[in-house]
Short mmCIF file of C-alpha atoms and ligand atoms in Angstrom, two decimals:
data_model
loop_
_atom_site.label_atom_id
_atom_site.label_comp_id
_atom_site.label_asym_id
_atom_site.label_seq_id
_atom_site.Cartn_x
_atom_site.Cartn_y
_atom_site.Cartn_z
CA UNK A 25 141.05 129.48 135.68
CA UNK A 26 141.44 128.20 132.14
CA UNK A 27 139.20 125.91 130.08
CA UNK A 28 141.37 123.95 127.66
CA UNK A 29 139.78 120.57 128.23
CA UNK A 30 136.55 119.27 129.71
CA UNK A 31 138.15 118.17 132.96
CA UNK A 32 139.47 121.66 133.71
CA UNK A 33 136.02 121.93 135.29
CA UNK A 34 135.25 119.57 138.16
CA UNK A 35 132.06 117.49 137.82
CA UNK A 36 130.36 119.94 140.22
CA UNK A 37 131.50 122.91 138.11
CA UNK A 38 130.25 121.26 134.89
CA UNK A 39 126.86 120.83 136.57
CA UNK A 40 126.98 124.44 137.73
CA UNK A 41 127.69 125.69 134.18
CA UNK A 42 124.88 123.51 132.82
CA UNK A 43 122.44 124.89 135.40
CA UNK A 44 123.59 128.40 134.55
CA UNK A 45 123.11 127.63 130.83
CA UNK A 46 119.51 126.63 131.46
CA UNK A 47 119.00 129.91 133.33
CA UNK A 48 120.66 131.92 130.52
CA UNK A 49 118.35 130.25 128.03
CA UNK A 50 115.20 130.92 130.04
CA UNK A 51 116.05 134.38 131.38
CA UNK A 52 118.58 135.99 128.99
CA UNK A 53 117.78 139.49 130.32
CA UNK A 54 119.28 138.56 133.71
CA UNK A 55 122.65 138.23 132.01
CA UNK A 56 122.49 141.39 129.90
CA UNK A 57 125.24 143.20 131.83
CA UNK A 58 127.35 140.30 133.04
CA UNK A 59 130.20 141.17 130.67
CA UNK A 60 129.80 144.95 130.89
CA UNK A 61 133.18 146.60 130.27
CA UNK A 62 134.73 143.21 129.54
CA UNK A 63 136.59 142.39 126.36
CA UNK A 64 137.09 138.94 124.83
CA UNK A 65 139.87 138.16 122.34
CA UNK A 66 138.89 135.61 119.71
CA UNK A 67 141.72 133.92 117.82
CA UNK A 68 140.67 131.55 115.02
CA UNK A 69 143.24 129.51 113.10
CA UNK A 70 140.46 127.45 111.49
CA UNK A 71 137.05 128.00 109.93
CA UNK A 72 133.93 128.15 112.11
CA UNK A 73 130.24 128.98 111.92
CA UNK A 74 128.70 128.01 115.27
CA UNK A 75 131.60 128.73 117.60
CA UNK A 76 132.51 132.05 116.04
CA UNK A 77 128.95 133.37 115.82
CA UNK A 78 127.81 132.21 119.25
CA UNK A 79 130.88 133.70 120.92
CA UNK A 80 130.39 137.08 119.30
CA UNK A 81 126.62 137.10 119.78
CA UNK A 82 126.95 135.79 123.34
CA UNK A 83 129.49 138.43 124.36
CA UNK A 84 127.36 141.20 122.80
CA UNK A 85 124.20 139.91 124.52
CA UNK A 86 125.99 140.18 127.87
CA UNK A 87 127.13 143.75 127.24
CA UNK A 88 130.76 142.98 126.40
CA UNK A 89 133.02 143.42 123.39
CA UNK A 90 134.79 140.80 121.34
CA UNK A 91 137.69 141.35 118.98
CA UNK A 92 138.29 138.69 116.36
CA UNK A 93 141.48 137.72 114.58
CA UNK A 94 141.54 135.00 111.92
CA UNK A 95 144.91 133.49 111.07
CA UNK A 96 147.71 131.21 112.13
CA UNK A 97 149.26 131.50 115.59
CA UNK A 98 152.06 132.46 115.80
CA UNK A 99 152.05 134.77 112.84
CA UNK A 100 154.57 137.54 113.40
CA UNK A 101 155.63 136.92 116.98
CA UNK A 102 155.96 134.11 119.52
CA UNK A 103 152.81 132.72 121.17
CA UNK A 104 154.02 133.84 124.60
CA UNK A 105 154.33 137.43 123.40
CA UNK A 106 150.85 137.32 121.87
CA UNK A 107 149.43 136.12 125.20
CA UNK A 108 151.32 138.78 127.18
CA UNK A 109 149.89 141.49 124.93
CA UNK A 110 146.32 140.22 124.88
CA UNK A 111 146.15 139.76 128.66
CA UNK A 112 146.85 143.50 129.10
CA UNK A 113 143.82 144.49 127.03
CA UNK A 114 141.28 141.74 127.42
CA UNK A 115 139.52 139.68 130.10
CA UNK A 116 139.42 136.31 128.31
CA UNK A 117 141.31 134.79 125.39
CA UNK A 118 139.38 132.25 123.31
CA UNK A 119 141.28 130.36 120.62
CA UNK A 120 140.53 127.76 117.95
CA UNK A 121 143.83 126.12 117.03
CA UNK A 122 145.42 123.32 115.05
CA UNK A 123 147.78 122.07 117.78
CA UNK A 124 146.57 121.80 121.36
CA UNK A 125 150.08 122.84 122.45
CA UNK A 126 149.31 126.35 121.13
CA UNK A 127 146.59 126.66 123.78
CA UNK A 128 148.94 125.32 126.46
CA UNK A 129 151.46 127.95 125.53
CA UNK A 130 148.87 130.75 125.54
CA UNK A 131 147.80 129.52 128.97
CA UNK A 132 151.35 129.43 130.32
CA UNK A 133 151.82 133.10 129.50
CA UNK A 134 148.33 134.47 130.19
CA UNK A 135 147.00 135.80 133.49
CA UNK A 136 143.48 135.95 132.02
CA UNK A 137 141.49 132.76 131.31
CA UNK A 138 142.22 130.92 128.06
CA UNK A 139 139.33 128.98 126.51
CA UNK A 140 139.60 126.19 123.93
CA UNK A 141 137.29 126.87 120.97
CA UNK A 142 138.48 123.54 119.42
CA UNK A 143 141.90 121.99 119.09
CA UNK A 144 143.15 118.78 117.51
CA UNK A 145 142.55 117.08 120.89
CA UNK A 146 139.38 118.50 122.43
CA UNK A 147 136.22 120.49 121.76
CA UNK A 148 134.93 121.11 125.29
CA UNK A 149 132.60 124.03 124.46
CA UNK A 150 130.70 121.76 122.06
CA UNK A 151 130.17 119.10 124.68
CA UNK A 152 128.68 121.55 127.20
CA UNK A 153 125.99 122.29 124.60
CA UNK A 154 125.52 118.58 123.96
CA UNK A 155 124.99 117.86 127.66
CA UNK A 156 122.44 120.69 127.95
CA UNK A 157 120.64 119.29 124.90
CA UNK A 158 120.50 115.80 126.41
CA UNK A 159 119.36 117.09 129.78
CA UNK A 160 116.52 118.99 128.08
CA UNK A 161 115.51 116.05 125.92
CA UNK A 162 115.68 113.24 128.50
CA UNK A 163 114.96 115.31 131.62
CA UNK A 164 118.22 114.15 133.24
CA UNK A 165 121.64 112.87 132.25
CA UNK A 166 121.50 110.09 134.79
CA UNK A 167 122.12 106.63 133.36
CA UNK A 168 122.20 107.73 129.72
CA UNK A 169 124.02 105.50 127.24
CA UNK A 170 125.80 107.47 124.54
CA UNK A 171 127.28 105.69 121.51
CA UNK A 172 129.78 107.57 119.39
CA UNK A 173 130.34 106.01 115.96
CA UNK A 174 133.12 107.21 113.68
CA UNK A 175 136.45 108.91 114.24
CA UNK A 176 138.12 108.99 117.66
CA UNK A 177 138.66 112.73 117.25
CA UNK A 178 138.51 115.93 119.31
CA UNK A 179 134.73 115.74 119.76
CA UNK A 180 134.92 112.06 120.75
CA UNK A 181 137.68 112.79 123.29
CA UNK A 182 135.69 115.58 124.88
CA UNK A 183 132.48 113.54 125.00
CA UNK A 184 134.38 110.67 126.60
CA UNK A 185 135.81 112.90 129.32
CA UNK A 186 132.57 114.71 130.11
CA UNK A 187 130.55 111.48 130.17
CA UNK A 188 133.12 110.03 132.58
CA UNK A 189 133.00 113.14 134.78
CA UNK A 190 129.22 113.03 134.97
CA UNK A 191 128.80 109.24 135.21
CA UNK A 192 127.23 108.53 131.81
CA UNK A 193 127.79 105.32 129.88
CA UNK A 194 129.94 106.03 126.83
CA UNK A 195 130.66 103.61 124.04
CA UNK A 196 132.83 104.45 121.09
CA UNK A 197 133.09 102.42 117.88
CA UNK A 198 135.84 103.41 115.46
CA UNK A 199 137.73 101.66 112.69
CA UNK A 200 141.03 100.08 113.77
CA UNK A 201 143.75 102.71 113.95
CA UNK A 202 141.27 105.55 114.50
CA UNK A 203 140.56 105.00 118.20
CA UNK A 204 140.37 107.92 120.62
CA UNK A 205 143.56 109.19 122.22
CA UNK A 206 144.91 106.52 124.64
CA UNK A 207 145.73 109.09 127.33
CA UNK A 208 142.17 110.38 127.19
CA UNK A 209 140.83 106.82 127.45
CA UNK A 210 142.97 106.27 130.55
CA UNK A 211 141.80 109.55 132.11
CA UNK A 212 138.16 108.64 131.43
CA UNK A 213 138.65 105.19 132.98
CA UNK A 214 140.03 106.81 136.12
CA UNK A 215 137.16 109.29 136.30
CA UNK A 216 134.65 106.47 135.89
CA UNK A 217 135.89 104.80 139.08
CA UNK A 218 134.49 107.76 140.98
CA UNK A 219 131.48 108.71 138.85
CA UNK A 220 130.26 105.12 138.24
CA UNK A 221 130.14 105.84 134.54
CA UNK A 222 131.29 103.17 132.10
CA UNK A 223 133.37 103.18 128.93
CA UNK A 224 133.48 100.75 126.04
CA UNK A 225 136.14 101.23 123.36
CA UNK A 226 135.50 98.96 120.40
CA UNK A 227 135.74 98.55 116.64
CA UNK A 228 132.38 96.78 116.65
CA UNK A 229 129.44 99.06 115.85
CA UNK A 230 126.79 96.64 117.11
CA UNK A 231 128.36 96.44 120.58
CA UNK A 232 128.43 100.22 120.81
CA UNK A 233 124.92 101.06 119.63
CA UNK A 234 122.93 98.18 121.18
CA UNK A 235 120.55 99.71 123.72
CA UNK A 236 122.02 103.20 123.31
CA UNK A 237 119.94 106.31 124.06
CA UNK A 238 122.07 108.46 121.78
CA UNK A 239 123.96 107.80 118.57
CA UNK A 240 126.46 110.58 117.96
CA UNK A 241 128.78 111.03 115.01
CA UNK A 242 131.09 113.68 113.57
CA UNK A 243 132.82 114.20 110.27
CA UNK A 244 135.36 111.59 109.17
CA UNK A 245 137.66 114.35 107.90
CA UNK A 246 138.38 116.98 110.52
CA UNK A 247 139.87 120.36 109.68
CA UNK A 248 143.55 119.86 108.93
CA UNK A 249 143.08 116.28 107.66
CA UNK A 250 141.94 117.20 104.16
CA UNK A 251 144.89 115.37 102.55
CA UNK A 252 143.70 112.10 104.11
CA UNK A 253 140.12 112.59 102.87
CA UNK A 254 140.01 109.79 100.27
CA UNK A 255 141.56 107.16 102.54
CA UNK A 256 139.35 108.17 105.42
CA UNK A 257 136.15 108.03 103.33
CA UNK A 258 137.01 104.47 102.31
CA UNK A 259 137.94 103.27 105.80
CA UNK A 260 135.01 104.93 107.56
CA UNK A 261 132.31 103.92 105.05
CA UNK A 262 131.03 101.00 107.21
CA UNK A 263 130.67 103.41 110.15
CA UNK A 264 128.10 105.62 108.45
CA UNK A 265 125.11 106.15 110.76
CA UNK A 266 122.08 104.48 109.21
CA UNK A 267 118.55 103.41 110.15
CA UNK A 268 119.97 99.93 110.74
CA UNK A 269 121.93 101.18 113.75
CA UNK A 270 118.80 102.69 115.27
CA UNK A 271 117.05 99.31 115.02
CA UNK A 272 119.69 97.97 117.43
CA UNK A 273 119.30 100.90 119.81
CA UNK A 274 116.28 101.99 121.92
CA UNK A 275 112.86 103.16 120.75
CA UNK A 276 113.54 106.72 121.74
CA UNK A 277 117.16 106.87 120.62
CA UNK A 278 118.21 110.29 119.36
CA UNK A 279 120.80 111.30 116.78
CA UNK A 280 123.44 113.94 117.51
CA UNK A 281 126.16 115.65 115.46
CA UNK A 282 128.24 118.70 116.38
CA UNK A 283 128.08 119.98 112.77
CA UNK A 284 129.19 120.73 110.16
CA UNK A 285 128.20 117.44 108.50
CA UNK A 286 129.69 116.31 105.25
CA UNK A 287 126.54 115.67 103.20
CA UNK A 288 125.71 111.99 102.88
CA UNK A 289 129.01 110.81 104.32
CA UNK A 290 128.94 110.05 108.07
CA UNK A 291 125.11 109.94 108.36
CA UNK A 292 122.24 109.33 105.95
CA UNK A 293 120.18 112.39 105.07
CA UNK A 294 117.07 110.53 106.32
CA UNK A 295 118.45 110.21 109.85
CA UNK A 296 119.87 113.72 109.82
CA UNK A 297 116.49 115.19 108.85
CA UNK A 298 114.42 112.86 111.02
CA UNK A 299 112.53 113.64 114.24
CA UNK A 300 115.27 111.75 116.11
CA UNK A 301 117.80 114.38 115.14
CA UNK A 302 118.76 116.94 117.80
CA UNK A 303 121.44 118.64 115.72
CA UNK A 304 119.87 122.10 115.60
CA UNK A 305 119.02 121.98 119.31
CA UNK A 306 122.72 121.32 119.90
CA UNK A 307 123.60 124.25 117.66
CA UNK A 308 121.18 126.57 119.47
CA UNK A 309 122.56 125.52 122.82
CA UNK A 310 126.08 126.52 121.79
CA UNK A 311 124.90 130.10 122.40
CA UNK A 312 123.43 129.54 125.86
CA UNK A 313 126.31 127.38 127.09
CA UNK A 314 129.06 129.70 125.89
CA UNK A 315 127.35 132.59 127.63
CA UNK A 316 127.16 130.57 130.83
CA UNK A 317 130.78 129.47 130.54
CA UNK A 318 132.14 133.00 129.94
CA UNK A 319 130.05 134.29 132.79
CA UNK A 320 131.35 131.53 135.04
CA UNK A 321 134.99 132.23 134.12
CA UNK A 322 134.71 136.00 134.55
CA UNK A 323 132.29 136.28 137.46
CA UNK A 324 132.53 132.86 139.06
CA UNK A 325 128.79 132.16 138.92
N1 CP B 22 130.35 122.51 116.03
C1 CP B 22 131.20 123.53 115.79
O1 CP B 22 132.16 123.81 116.54
O2 CP B 22 130.94 124.22 114.66
P1 CP B 22 131.88 125.31 113.97
O3 CP B 22 133.10 124.59 113.47
O4 CP B 22 131.05 125.87 112.87
O5 CP B 22 132.25 126.34 114.99
N1 NVA B 23 136.06 117.16 114.33
C1 NVA B 23 135.69 118.36 113.63
C2 NVA B 23 134.77 119.17 114.46
C3 NVA B 23 134.28 120.45 113.85
C4 NVA B 23 133.40 121.24 114.75
C5 NVA B 23 136.95 119.13 113.25
O1 NVA B 23 137.87 119.20 114.08
O2 NVA B 23 137.01 119.65 112.13
#
């Protein structure tokens, strides 16, 4: 089984990984040998702090080994050949890539699970940590209203899919032309029919944040978009998360961000540093959720 996008796990499996994550967090010693004699290949085309550290720490804490390679894929040989080498030596391949198609190709050639550590389309490992964080903070995910304000990017796509799988109410406000991927929107709408979740796709911030339990944002300039930085900063300026938005939301509304933030761009420093901000809880939970996910993929529970 591979994990390239959020919906590679069924809703029941997402819940299972979240329950396992809570157990990992509370009783880490129980998991100390779960990856004994297992090796994880880590391929990173892009920079990372959280994903790279939590993978390596998580694998080590479960008694396994990880081997890291930074650099473009493919470098010297075709992606299919890379996959057919790595699968002979390792038990899981985890890759952070520019193009999602690179992951698809790794998957097509690999007999061992391939995990998406972020692509241009999705960031599913992040969203597992976000769901654990919300569950801890609110006691349950049931009925939560999550407003994403900013760029319809990889993090937004993954949040949209997971919220639809689990029946949350997701609203996304982006500038015109920066909406989430239309295929992902369609997939989320279909999932919502079953889960009873809802989805609002809008350019209007007020409609998205009114009554929301969570206001989530991400950088306006994702890795690989550096050349568009000036244009993006201008277009996204009205979408900066401010105190004003929280006045339209609920009393207990929390702020979330996958990190890294671009200082004083997508969110004010006051909100980022406030008691509402769960950003470092999210970051901590990257460790517990990646351990649970790897354990689930290798051992099935
Ligand atoms: N949130 C996240 O994936 O952070 P890194 O880019 O530092 O891994
Ligand atoms: N959207 C951001 C997320 C970083 C974790 C990016 O792709 O750069």
